[in-house]
XYZ file of C-alpha atoms in Angstrom:
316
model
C -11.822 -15.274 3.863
C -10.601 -14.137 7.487
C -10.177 -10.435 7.897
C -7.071 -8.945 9.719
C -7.156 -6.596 12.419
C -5.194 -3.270 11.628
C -3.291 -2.668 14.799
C -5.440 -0.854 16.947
C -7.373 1.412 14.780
C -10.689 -0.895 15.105
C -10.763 -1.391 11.345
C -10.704 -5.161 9.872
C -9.333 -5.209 6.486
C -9.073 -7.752 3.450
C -5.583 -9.751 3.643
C -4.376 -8.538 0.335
C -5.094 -4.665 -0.488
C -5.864 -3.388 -4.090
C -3.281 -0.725 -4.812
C -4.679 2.196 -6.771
C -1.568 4.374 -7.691
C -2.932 2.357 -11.175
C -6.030 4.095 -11.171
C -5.917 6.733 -13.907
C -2.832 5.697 -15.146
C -2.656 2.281 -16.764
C -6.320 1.618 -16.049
C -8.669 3.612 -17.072
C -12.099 4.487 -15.589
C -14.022 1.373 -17.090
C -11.463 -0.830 -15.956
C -10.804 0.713 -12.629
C -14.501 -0.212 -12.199
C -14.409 -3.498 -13.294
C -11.281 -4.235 -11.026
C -12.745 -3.166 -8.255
C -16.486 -4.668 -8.751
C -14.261 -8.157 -9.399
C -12.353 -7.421 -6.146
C -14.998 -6.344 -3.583
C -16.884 -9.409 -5.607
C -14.346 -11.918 -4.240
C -15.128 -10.617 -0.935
C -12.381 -7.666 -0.046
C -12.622 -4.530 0.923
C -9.495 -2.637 1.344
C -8.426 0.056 -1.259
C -5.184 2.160 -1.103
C -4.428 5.596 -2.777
C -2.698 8.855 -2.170
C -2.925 12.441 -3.385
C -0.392 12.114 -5.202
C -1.741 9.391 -7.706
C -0.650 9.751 -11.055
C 0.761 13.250 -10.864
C 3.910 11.739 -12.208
C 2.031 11.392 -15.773
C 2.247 14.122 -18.135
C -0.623 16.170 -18.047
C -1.853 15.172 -14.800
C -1.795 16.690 -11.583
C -2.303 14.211 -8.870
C -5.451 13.392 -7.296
C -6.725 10.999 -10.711
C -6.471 7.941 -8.857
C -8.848 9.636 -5.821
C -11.477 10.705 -8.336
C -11.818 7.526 -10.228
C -12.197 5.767 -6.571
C -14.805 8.732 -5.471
C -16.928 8.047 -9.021
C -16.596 3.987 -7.862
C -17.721 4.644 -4.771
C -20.529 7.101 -5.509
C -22.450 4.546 -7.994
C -22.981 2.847 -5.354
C -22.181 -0.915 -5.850
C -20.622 -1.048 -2.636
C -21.936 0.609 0.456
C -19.589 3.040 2.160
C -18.927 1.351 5.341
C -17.936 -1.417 3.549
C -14.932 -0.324 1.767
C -11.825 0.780 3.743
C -10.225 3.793 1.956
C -6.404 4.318 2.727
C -5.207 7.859 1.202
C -2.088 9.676 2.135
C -0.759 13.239 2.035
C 2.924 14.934 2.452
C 4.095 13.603 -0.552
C 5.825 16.438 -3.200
C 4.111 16.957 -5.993
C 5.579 17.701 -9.666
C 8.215 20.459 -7.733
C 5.817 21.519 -5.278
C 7.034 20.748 -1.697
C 3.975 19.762 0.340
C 4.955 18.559 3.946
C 3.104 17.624 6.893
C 2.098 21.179 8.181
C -0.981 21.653 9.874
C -2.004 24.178 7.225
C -1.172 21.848 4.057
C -2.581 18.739 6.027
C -6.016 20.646 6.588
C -6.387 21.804 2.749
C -5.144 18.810 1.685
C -7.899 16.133 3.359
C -10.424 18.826 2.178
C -9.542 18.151 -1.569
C -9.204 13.787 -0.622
C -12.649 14.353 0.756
C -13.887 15.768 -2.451
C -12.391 14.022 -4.936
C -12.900 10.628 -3.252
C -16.979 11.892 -2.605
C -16.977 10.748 0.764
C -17.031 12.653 4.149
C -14.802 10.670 5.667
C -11.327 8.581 5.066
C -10.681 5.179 7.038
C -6.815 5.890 7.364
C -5.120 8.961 6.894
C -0.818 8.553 6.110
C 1.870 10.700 6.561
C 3.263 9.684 3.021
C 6.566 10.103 3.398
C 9.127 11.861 6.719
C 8.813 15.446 6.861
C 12.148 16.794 8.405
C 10.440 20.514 8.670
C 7.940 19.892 10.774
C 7.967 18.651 14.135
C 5.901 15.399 14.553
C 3.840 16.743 17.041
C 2.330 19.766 14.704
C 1.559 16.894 11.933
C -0.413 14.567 14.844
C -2.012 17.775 16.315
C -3.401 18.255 12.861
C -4.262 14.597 12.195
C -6.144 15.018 15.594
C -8.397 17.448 14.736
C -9.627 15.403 11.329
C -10.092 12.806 13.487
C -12.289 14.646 15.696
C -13.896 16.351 13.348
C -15.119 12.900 11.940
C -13.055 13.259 8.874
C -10.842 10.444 9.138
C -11.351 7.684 11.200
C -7.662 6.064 11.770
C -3.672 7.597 11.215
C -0.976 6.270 10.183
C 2.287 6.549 8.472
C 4.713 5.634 5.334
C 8.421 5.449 4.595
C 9.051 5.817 8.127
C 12.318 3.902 9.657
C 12.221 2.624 13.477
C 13.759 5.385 14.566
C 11.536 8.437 13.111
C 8.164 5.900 13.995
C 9.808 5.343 17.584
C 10.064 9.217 18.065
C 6.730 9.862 16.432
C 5.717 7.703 19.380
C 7.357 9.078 22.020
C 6.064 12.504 20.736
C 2.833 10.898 20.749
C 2.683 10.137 24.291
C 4.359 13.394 25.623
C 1.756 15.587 24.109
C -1.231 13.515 24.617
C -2.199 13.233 20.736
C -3.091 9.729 18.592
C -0.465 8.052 17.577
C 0.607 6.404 14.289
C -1.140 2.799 14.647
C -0.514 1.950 10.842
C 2.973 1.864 8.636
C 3.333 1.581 5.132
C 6.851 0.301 4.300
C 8.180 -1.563 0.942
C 8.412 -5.230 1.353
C 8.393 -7.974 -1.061
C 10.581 -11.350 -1.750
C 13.509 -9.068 -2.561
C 13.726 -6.154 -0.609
C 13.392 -7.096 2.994
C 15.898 -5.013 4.676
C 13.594 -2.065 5.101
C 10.728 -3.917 7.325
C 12.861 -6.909 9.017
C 14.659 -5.604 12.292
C 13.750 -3.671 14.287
C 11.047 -1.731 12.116
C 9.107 -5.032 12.611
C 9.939 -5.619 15.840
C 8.670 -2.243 16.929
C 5.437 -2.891 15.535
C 4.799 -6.024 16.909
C 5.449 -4.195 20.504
C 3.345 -1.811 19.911
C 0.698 -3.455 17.898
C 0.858 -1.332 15.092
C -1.101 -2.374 11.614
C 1.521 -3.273 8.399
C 0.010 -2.743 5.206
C 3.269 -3.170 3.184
C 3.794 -1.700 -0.837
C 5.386 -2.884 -3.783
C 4.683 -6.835 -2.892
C 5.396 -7.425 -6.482
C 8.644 -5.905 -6.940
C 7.144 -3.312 -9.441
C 5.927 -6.361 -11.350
C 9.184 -7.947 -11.654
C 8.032 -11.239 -9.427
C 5.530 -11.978 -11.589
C 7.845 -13.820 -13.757
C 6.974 -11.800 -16.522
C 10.302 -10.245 -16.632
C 13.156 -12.610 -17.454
C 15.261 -10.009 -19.136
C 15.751 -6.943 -19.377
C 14.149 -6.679 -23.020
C 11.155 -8.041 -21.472
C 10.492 -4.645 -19.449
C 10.522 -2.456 -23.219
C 7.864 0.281 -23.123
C 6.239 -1.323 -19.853
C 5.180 1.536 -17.465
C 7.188 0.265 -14.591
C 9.679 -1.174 -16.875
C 12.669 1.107 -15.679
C 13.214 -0.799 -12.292
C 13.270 -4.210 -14.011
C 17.244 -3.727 -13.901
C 17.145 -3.544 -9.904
C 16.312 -7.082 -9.334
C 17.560 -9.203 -12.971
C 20.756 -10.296 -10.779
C 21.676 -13.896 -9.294
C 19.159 -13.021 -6.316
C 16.605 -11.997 -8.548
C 16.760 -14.959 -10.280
C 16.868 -17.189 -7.818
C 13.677 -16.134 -6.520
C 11.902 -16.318 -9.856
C 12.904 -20.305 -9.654
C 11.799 -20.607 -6.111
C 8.727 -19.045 -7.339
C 7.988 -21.139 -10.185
C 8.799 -24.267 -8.054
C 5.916 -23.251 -5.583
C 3.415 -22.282 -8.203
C 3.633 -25.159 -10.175
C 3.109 -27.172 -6.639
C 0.086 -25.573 -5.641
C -1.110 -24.768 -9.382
C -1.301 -20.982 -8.958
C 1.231 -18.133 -9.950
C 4.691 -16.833 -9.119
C 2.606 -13.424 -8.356
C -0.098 -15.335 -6.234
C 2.631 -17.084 -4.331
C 4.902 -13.755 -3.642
C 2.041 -12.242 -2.326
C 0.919 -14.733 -0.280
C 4.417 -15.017 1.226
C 4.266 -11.328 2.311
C 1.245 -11.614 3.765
C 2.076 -14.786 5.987
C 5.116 -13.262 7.331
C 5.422 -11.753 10.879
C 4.087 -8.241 11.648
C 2.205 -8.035 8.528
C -1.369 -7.277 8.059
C -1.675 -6.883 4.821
C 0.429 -6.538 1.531
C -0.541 -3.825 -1.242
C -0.990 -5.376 -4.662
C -1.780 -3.440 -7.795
C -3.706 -5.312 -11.167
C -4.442 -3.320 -14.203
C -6.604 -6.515 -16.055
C -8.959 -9.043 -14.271
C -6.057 -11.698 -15.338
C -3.750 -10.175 -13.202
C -6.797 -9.663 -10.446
C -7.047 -13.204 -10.200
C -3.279 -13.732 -9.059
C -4.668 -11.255 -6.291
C -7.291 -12.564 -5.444
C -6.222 -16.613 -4.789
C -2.990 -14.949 -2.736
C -5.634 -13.832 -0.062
C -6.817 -17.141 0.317
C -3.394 -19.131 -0.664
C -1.821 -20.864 2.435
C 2.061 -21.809 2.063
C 3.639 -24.681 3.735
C 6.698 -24.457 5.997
C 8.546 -26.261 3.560
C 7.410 -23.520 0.908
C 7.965 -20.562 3.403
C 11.417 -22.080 4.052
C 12.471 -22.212 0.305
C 10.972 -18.511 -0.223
C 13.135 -17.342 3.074
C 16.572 -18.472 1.574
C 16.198 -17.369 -1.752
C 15.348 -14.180 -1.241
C 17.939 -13.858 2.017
């Protein structure tokens, strides 16, 4: 397996991510171990989480998905420096309206640190645009972690070209790191919110992808053919959002290319994402080592022109 170059930050990742908003919430600790052992196994290394992670479950508070990573890490299967933690911060929690301020960012990376048992975090994201604070407080404070050792690379999520354009220019005027990592959806279906000029300003400015929601909240899969398929399924709300004429028309281009190259309709939409322009990496999620398999043979999946081409137009 060839690792990717994240934009600039010096850090190589994996070209499929394991997403670990599951963490805590429909895998439990054992399995969260086991998934990850399975993954790092098959030779990757990338791991993405946020503060955040599952405080949307009753009874939690955010930070689950952190811990069970930090307890992972700290039984030491896999050394340190060879796992590359992404964790974010800025995102509101259960009410509570966290931002980007210096003051929240410096508590919050204290209680990352902890939970995840490290003393440092590979990238640091903004998780989502913070229209209160000015971008040059948040990369002041992002500075000073990573001077201080605490995080090695910064980056960004949910930002359009626009805000990550400014962010830049801000950036530059004030002599402080930039953003040299985004985190935007992308999948099969929803393309509109990386293609344009969101990609195009990465590529320019060399700035690492490591896109979310490759699957479509599990919907391309194929495991979701109706809507009575999604009953009492975790993510099973969203199912709605993509059972249309385009939906469906990418579940048969899909099939088509899985039965041709005798993987799955989840291997193959991840592997798309990841072979398309200004990507580095997709973000994939698995909460059994069934569905880690899919994962793992999309890293190493190659798609012909012929199969990119079919992909393109049914998900146009």
């Amino acid at each position: 397996m060839q690792m990717r170059a994240l934009g600039r930050t010096g850090l190589s990742i994996s070209p499929v991510v394991f997403g670990g908003n599951v963490f805590g919430w429909t895998a439990d600790e054992k399995t969260s171990f086991a998934l990850l052992d399975a993954f790092f196994d098959a030779g990757y290394n990338a791991i993405d989480t946020a503060d955040v992670y599952s405080a949307w479950v009753d009874g939690h508070e955010g930070g689950e998905s952190e811990t069970i990573i930090g307890k992972w890490l700290k039984q030491g299967s896999v050394a340190r420096d060879k796992a590359v933690i992404v964790t974010k911060v800025g995102f509101d929690n259960r009410g509570k309206v966290t931002g980007l301020g210096k003051d929240w960012v410096a508590t919050a990376v204290e209680a990352s640190l902890r939970r995840l048992q490290t003393d440092y975090i590979d990238l640091y994201l903004a998780h989502k645009p913070d229209p209160n604070t000015p971008h040059e407080d948040t990369l002041a404070a992002f500075a000073k972690l990573k001077e201080q050792g605490k995080v090695r690379a910064v980056g960004c999520s949910n930002y359009g070209a626009d805000l990550l354009a400014d962010s830049l220019t801000a950036a530059a005027h004030a002599g402080l790191p930039r953003y040299d990592v985004i985190q935007p959806e992308y999948n099969l279906y929803t393309r509109g919110t990386f293609e344009g000029p969101l990609r195009d300003l990465c590529i320019k400015e060399e700035i690492g992808v490591i896109s979310y929601y490759a699957l479509a909240a599990g919907f391309l899969t194929g495991k979701y053919r109706e809507i009575g398929d999604a009953e009492g399924k975790a993510r099973g709300y969203r199912v709605g959002d993509y059972l249309n004429d385009k939906g469906r028309r990418i579940l048969a281009a899909l099939d088509l290319i899985a039965a041709e190259t005798g993987t799955t309709p989840a291997a193959v939409a991840i592997a798309w994402v990841a072979a398309r322009p200004g990507i580095t990496a997709p973000i994939a999620s698995a909460t059994s080592l069934g569905q880690l398999d899919a994962m793992i043979k999309a890293g190493t999946l190659e798609l012909s022109p012929q199969a990119m081409t079919l992909l393109n137009e049914a998900g146009a």
